[in-house]
Coordinates of N, CA and C in Angstrom, one line a residue:
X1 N -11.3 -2.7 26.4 CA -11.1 -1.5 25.5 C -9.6 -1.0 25.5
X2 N -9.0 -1.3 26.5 CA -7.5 -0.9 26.7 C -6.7 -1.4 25.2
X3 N -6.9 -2.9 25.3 CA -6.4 -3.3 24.3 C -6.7 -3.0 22.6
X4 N -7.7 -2.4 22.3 CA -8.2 -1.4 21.3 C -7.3 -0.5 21.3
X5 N -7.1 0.2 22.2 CA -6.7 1.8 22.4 C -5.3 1.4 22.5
X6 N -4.8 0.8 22.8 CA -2.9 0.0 22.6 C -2.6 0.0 21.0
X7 N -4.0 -1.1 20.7 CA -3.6 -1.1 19.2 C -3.5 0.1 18.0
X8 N -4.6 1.1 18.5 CA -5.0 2.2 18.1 C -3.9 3.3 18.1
X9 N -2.8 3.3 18.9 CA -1.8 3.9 19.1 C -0.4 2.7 18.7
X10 N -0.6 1.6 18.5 CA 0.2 0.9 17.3 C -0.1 1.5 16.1
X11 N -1.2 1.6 15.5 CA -1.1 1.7 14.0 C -0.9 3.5 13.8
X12 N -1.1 3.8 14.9 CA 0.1 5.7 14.5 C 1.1 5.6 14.3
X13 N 1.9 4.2 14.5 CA 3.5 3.9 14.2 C 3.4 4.3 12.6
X14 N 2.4 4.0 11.8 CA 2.6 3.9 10.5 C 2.7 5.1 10.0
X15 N 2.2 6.1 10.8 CA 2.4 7.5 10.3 C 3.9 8.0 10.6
X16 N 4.8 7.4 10.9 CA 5.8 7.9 11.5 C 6.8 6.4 10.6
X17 N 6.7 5.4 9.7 CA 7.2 4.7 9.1 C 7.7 4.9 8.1
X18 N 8.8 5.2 7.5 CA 8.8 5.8 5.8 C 9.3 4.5 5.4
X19 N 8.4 4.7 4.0 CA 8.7 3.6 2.8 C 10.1 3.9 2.6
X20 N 11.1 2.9 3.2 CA 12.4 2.7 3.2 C 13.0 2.7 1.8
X21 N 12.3 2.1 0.5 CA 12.8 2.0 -1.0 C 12.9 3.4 -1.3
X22 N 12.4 4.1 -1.3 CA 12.8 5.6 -1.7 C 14.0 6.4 -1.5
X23 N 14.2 5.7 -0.1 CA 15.2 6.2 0.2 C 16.8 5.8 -0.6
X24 N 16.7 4.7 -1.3 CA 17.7 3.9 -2.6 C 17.4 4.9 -3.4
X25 N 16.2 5.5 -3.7 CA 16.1 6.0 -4.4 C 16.8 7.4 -4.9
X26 N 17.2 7.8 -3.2 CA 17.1 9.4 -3.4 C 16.2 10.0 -3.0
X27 N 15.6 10.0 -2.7 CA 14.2 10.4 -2.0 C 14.6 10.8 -0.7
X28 N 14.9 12.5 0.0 CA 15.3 12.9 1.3 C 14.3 12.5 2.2
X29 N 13.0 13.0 1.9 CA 11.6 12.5 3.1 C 11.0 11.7 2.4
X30 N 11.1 10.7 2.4 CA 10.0 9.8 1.6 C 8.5 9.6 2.2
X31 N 7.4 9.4 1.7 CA 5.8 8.9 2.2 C 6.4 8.0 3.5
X32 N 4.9 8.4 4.3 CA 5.0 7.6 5.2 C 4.6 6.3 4.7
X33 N 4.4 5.0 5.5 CA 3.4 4.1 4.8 C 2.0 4.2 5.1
X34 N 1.7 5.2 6.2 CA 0.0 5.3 6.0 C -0.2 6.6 5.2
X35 N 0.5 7.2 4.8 CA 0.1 8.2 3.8 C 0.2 7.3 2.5
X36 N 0.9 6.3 2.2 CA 1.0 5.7 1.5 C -0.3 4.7 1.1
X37 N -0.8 4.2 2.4 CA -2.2 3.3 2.3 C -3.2 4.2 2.5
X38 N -3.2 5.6 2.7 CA -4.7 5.9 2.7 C -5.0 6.4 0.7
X39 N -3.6 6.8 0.2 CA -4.2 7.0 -1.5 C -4.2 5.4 -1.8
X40 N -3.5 4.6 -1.3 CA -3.8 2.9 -1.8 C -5.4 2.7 -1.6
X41 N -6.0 3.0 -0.6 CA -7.2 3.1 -0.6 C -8.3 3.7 -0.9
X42 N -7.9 4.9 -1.1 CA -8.9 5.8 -2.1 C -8.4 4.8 -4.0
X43 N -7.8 4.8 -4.1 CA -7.5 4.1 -5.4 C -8.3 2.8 -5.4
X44 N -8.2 1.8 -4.8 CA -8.6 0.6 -4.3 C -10.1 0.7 -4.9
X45 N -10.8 1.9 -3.9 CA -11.9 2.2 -4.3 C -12.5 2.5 -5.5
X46 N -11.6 3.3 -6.4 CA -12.7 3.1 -7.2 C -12.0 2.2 -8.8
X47 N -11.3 1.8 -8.1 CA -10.8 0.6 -9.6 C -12.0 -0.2 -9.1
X48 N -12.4 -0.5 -7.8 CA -13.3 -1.8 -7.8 C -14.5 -1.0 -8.3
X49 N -14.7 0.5 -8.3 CA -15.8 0.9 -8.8 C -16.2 0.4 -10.5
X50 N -15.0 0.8 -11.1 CA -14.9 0.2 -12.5 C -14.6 -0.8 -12.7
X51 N -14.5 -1.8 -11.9 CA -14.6 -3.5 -12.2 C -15.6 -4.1 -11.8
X52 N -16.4 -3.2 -11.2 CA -17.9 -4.0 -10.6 C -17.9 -4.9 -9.5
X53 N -16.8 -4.6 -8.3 CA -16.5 -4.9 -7.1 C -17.0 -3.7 -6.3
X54 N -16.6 -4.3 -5.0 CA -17.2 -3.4 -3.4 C -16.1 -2.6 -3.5
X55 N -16.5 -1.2 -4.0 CA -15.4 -0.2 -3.3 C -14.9 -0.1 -1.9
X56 N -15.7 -0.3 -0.9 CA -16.1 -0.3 0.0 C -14.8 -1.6 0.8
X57 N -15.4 -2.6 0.3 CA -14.5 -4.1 0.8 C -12.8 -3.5 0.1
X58 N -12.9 -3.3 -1.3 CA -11.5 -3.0 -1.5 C -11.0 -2.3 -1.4
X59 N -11.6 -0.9 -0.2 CA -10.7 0.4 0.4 C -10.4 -0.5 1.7
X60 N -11.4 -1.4 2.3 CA -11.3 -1.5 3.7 C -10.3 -2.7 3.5
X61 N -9.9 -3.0 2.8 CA -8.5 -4.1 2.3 C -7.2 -3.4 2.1
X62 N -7.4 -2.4 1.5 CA -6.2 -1.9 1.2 C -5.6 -1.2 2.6
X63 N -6.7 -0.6 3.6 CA -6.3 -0.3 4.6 C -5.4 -1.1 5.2
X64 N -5.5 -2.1 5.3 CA -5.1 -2.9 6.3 C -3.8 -3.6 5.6
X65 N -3.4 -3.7 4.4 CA -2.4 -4.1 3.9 C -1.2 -3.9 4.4
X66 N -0.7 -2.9 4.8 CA 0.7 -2.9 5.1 C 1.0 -2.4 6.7
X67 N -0.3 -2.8 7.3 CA 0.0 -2.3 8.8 C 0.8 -3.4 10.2
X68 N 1.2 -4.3 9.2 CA 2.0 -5.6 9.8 C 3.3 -4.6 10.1
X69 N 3.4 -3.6 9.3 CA 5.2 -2.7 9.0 C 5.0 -1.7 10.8
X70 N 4.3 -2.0 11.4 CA 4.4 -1.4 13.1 C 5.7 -2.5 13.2
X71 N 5.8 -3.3 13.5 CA 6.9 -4.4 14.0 C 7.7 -4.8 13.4
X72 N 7.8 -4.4 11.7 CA 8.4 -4.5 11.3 C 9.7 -3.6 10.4
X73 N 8.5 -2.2 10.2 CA 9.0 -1.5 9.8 C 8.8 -1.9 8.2
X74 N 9.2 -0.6 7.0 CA 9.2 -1.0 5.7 C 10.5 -1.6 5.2
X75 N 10.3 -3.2 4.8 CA 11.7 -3.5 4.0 C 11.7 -3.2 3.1
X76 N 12.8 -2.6 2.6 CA 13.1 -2.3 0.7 C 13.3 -3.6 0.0
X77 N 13.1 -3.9 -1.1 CA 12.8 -5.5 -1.6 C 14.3 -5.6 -2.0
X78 N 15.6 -4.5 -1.7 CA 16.9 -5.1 -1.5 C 17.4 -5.6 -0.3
X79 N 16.4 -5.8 0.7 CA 16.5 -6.9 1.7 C 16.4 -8.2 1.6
X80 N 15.5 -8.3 0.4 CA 15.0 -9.6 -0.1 C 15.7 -11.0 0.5
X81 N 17.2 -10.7 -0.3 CA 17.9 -11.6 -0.1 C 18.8 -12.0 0.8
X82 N 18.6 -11.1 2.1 CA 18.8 -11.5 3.3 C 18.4 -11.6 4.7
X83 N 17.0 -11.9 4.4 CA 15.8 -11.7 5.4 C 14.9 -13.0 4.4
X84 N 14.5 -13.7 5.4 CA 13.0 -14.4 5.0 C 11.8 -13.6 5.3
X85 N 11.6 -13.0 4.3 CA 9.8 -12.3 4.3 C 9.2 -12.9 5.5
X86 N 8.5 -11.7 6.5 CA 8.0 -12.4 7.4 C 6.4 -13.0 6.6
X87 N 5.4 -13.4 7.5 CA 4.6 -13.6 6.9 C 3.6 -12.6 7.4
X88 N 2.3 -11.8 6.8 CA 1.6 -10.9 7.0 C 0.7 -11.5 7.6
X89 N 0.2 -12.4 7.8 CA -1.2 -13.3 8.3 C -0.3 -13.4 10.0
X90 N 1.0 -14.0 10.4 CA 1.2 -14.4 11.3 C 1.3 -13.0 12.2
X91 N 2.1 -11.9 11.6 CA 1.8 -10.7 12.6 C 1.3 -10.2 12.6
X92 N -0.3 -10.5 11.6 CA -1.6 -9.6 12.1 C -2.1 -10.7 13.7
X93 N -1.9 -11.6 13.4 CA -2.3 -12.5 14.5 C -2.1 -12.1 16.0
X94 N -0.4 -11.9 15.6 CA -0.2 -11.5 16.7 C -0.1 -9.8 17.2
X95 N -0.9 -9.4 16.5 CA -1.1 -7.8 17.0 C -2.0 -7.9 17.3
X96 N -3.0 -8.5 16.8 CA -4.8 -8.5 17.2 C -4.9 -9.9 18.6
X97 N -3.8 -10.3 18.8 CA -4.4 -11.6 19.7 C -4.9 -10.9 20.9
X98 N -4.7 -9.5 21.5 CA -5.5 -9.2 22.9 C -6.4 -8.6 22.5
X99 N -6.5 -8.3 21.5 CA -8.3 -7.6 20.9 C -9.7 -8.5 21.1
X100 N -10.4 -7.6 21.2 CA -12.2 -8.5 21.7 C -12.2 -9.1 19.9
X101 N -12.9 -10.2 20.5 CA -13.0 -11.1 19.6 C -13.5 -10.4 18.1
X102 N -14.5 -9.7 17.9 CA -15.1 -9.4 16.8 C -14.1 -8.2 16.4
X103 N -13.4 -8.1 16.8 CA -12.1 -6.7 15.6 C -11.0 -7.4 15.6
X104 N -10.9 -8.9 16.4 CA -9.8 -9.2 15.9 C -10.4 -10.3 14.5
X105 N -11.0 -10.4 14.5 CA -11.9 -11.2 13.3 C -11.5 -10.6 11.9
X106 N -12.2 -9.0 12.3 CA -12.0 -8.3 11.6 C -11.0 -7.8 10.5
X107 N -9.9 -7.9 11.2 CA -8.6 -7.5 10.8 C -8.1 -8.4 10.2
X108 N -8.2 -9.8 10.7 CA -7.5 -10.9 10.4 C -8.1 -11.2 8.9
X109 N -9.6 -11.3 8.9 CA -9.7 -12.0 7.7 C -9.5 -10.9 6.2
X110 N -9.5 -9.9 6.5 CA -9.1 -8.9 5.8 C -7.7 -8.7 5.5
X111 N -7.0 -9.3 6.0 CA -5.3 -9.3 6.0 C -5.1 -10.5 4.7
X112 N -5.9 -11.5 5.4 CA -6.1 -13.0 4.7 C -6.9 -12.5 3.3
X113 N -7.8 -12.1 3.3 CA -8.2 -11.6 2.2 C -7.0 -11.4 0.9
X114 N -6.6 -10.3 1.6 CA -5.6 -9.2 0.7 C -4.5 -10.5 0.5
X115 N -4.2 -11.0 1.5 CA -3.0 -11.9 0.5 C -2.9 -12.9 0.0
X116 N -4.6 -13.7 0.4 CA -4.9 -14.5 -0.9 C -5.0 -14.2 -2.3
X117 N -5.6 -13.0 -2.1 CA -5.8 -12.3 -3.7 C -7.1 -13.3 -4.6
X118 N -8.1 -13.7 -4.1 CA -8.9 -14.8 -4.7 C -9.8 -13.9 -4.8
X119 N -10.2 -13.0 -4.1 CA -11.3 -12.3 -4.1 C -10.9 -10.4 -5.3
X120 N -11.9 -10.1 -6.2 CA -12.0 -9.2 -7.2 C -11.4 -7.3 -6.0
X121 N -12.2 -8.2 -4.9 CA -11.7 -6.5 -4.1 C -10.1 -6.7 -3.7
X122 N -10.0 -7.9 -3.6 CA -8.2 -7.6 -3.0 C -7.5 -7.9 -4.1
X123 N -8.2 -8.2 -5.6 CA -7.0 -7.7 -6.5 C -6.7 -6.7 -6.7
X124 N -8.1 -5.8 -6.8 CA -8.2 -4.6 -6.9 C -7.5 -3.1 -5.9
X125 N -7.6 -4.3 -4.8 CA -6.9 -3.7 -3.4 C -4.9 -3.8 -3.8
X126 N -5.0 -4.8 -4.0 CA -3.4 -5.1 -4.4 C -2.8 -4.1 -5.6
X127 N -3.7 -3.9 -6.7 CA -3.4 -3.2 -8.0 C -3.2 -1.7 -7.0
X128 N -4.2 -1.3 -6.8 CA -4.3 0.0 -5.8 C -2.5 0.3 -5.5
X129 N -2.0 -0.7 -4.5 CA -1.0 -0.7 -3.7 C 0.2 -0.3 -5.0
X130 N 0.1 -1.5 -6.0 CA 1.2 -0.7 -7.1 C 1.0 0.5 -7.9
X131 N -0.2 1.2 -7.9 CA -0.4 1.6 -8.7 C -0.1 3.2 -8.3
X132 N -0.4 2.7 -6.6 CA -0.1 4.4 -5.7 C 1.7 4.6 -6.0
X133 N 2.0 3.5 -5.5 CA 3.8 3.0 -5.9 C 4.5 4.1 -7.2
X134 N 3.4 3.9 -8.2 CA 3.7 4.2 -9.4 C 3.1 6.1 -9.5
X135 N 2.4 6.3 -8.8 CA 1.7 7.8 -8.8 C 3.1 8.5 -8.1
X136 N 3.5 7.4 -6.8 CA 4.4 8.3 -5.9 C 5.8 8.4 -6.8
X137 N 6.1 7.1 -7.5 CA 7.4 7.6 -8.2 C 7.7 8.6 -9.2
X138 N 6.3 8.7 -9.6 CA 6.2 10.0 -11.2 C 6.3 11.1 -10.3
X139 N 5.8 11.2 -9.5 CA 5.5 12.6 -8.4 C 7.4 12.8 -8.2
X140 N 7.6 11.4 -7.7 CA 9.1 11.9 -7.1 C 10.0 12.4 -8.3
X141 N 9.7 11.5 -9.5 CA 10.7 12.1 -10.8 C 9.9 13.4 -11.1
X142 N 8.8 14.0 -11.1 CA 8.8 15.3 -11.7 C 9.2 16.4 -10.5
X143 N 9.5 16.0 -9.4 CA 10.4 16.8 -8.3 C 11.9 16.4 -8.1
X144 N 12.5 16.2 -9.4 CA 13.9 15.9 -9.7 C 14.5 14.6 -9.5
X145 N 13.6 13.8 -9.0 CA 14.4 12.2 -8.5 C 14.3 11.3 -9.8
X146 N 15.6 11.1 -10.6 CA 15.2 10.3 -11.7 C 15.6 9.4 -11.8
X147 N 16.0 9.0 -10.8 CA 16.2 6.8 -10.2 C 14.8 6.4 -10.2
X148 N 13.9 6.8 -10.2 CA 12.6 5.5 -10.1 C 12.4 4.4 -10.6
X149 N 12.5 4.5 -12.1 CA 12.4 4.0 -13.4 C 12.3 2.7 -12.8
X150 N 12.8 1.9 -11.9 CA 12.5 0.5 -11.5 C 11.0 0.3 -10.6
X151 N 11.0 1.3 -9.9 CA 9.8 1.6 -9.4 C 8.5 1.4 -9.8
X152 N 8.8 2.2 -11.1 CA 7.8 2.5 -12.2 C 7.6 1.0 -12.6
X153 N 8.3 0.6 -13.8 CA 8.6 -0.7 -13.9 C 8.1 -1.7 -13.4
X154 N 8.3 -1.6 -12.3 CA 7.5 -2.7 -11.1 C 6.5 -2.9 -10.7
X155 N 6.1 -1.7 -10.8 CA 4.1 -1.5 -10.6 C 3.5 -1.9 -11.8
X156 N 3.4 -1.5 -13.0 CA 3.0 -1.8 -13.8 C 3.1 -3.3 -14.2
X157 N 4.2 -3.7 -14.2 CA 4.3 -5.7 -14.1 C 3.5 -6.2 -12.9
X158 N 3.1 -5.6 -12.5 CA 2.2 -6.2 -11.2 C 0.6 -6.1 -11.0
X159 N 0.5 -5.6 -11.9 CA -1.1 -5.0 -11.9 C -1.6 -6.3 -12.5
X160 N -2.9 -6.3 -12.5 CA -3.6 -7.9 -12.5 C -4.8 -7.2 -13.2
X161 N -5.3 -6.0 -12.8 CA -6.8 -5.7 -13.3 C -6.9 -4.7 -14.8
X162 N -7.7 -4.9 -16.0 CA -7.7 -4.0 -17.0 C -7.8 -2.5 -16.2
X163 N -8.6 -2.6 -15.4 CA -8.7 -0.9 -15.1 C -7.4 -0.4 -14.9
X164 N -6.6 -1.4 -13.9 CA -5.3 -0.6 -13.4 C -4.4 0.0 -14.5
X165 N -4.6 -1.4 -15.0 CA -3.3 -1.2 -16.3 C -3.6 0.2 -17.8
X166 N -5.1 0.5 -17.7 CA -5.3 1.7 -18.3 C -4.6 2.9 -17.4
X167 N -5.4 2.6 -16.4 CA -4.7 4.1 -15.0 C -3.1 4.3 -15.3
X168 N -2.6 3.5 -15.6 CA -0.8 3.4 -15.2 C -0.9 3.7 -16.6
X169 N -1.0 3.7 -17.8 CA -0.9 3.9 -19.1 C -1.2 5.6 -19.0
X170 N -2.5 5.8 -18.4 CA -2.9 7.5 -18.7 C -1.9 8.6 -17.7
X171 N -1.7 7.4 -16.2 CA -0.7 8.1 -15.8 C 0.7 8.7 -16.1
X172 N 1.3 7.3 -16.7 CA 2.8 7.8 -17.6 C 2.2 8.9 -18.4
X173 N 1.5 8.7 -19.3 CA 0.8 10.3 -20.3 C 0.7 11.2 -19.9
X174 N 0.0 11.5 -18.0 CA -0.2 12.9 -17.5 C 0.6 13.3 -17.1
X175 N 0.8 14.9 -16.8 CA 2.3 15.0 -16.3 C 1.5 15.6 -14.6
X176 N 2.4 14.9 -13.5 CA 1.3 14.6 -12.2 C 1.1 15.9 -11.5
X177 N 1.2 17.1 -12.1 CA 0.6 18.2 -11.8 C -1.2 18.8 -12.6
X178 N -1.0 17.8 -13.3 CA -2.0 18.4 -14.2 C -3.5 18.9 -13.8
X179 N -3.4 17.7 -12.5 CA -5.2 18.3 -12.1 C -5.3 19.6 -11.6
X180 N -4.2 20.4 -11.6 CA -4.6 21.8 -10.6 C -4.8 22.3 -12.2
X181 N -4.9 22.0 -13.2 CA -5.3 22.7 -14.2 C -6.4 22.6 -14.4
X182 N -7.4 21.6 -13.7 CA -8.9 21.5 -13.8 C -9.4 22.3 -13.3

């Protein structure tokens, strides 16, 4: 159990991780990356609801998507070109290697999932990830940040699923205060 409870206070690192791209941006405090993966996973959820996938499988995918960034921290993709991308499969490996067998299972093939992308929940899971990308940058431009536009840009070229690519269409349309008018 030790080794659960090590890991369990690894992945609080992510609360305390900011999505470093924002900061190019202009962005003073940017999202953390698990505030960042818990709307990737409410999202996740119900795109797979409207594609007739496991909500369920593609929240519990999207969780686990960017929690490799304990050891690594968030690179801005202007690192790109001087850093070899680590790989996500090898440092889930090695974060789960002192875990009891059945959660390191867990983790791993769920990581593997998400970045094969073969399966309807981790496209859905992956769309989720750009699509929060794209919620967080409108949010940031209607709180004065108007460098995103690449941001924006980027998520939408990335989306794979009809549902997303509606969401990001109605989102550009809303202006991201609008639900408190519901």
């Amino acid at each position: 159990m030790e080794s659960l409870a090590a890991f369990g206070y690894e992945l609080g690192v992510l609360k305390r991780v900011r999505r470093a791209g924002w900061w190019q941006a202009g962005v003073r405090d940017p999202e953390s990356v698990a505030e960042h993966s818990l709307r990737a996973a409410q999202l996740a959820a119900l795109l797979a609801a409207e594609e007739g996938a496991s909500p369920e499988r593609a929240a519990f995918l999207a969780l686990w998507h960017d929690t490799q960034e304990t050891r690594t921290g968030d690179l801005p993709h202007t690192a790109a070109p001087y850093l070899t991308k680590p790989e996500p499969r090898a440092i889930t490996a090695e974060q789960t290697a002192g875990l009891p067998a059945a959660s390191a299972e867990t983790v791993r093939t769920a990581v593997d999932e998400y970045e094969t992308r073969e399966s309807p929940e981790a496209r859905c899971a992956k769309d989720a990830d750009k699509l929060e990308m794209l919620l967080q940058a409108l949010e940031y431009r209607a709180n004065g940040v108007s460098t995103v536009d690449e941001w924006i840009a980027s998520a939408q070229a990335g989306l794979y699923t009809g549902t997303a690519r509606r969401l990001a269409e109605a989102a550009l349309a809303t202006e991201p205060l609008a639900w408190r008018a519901r």
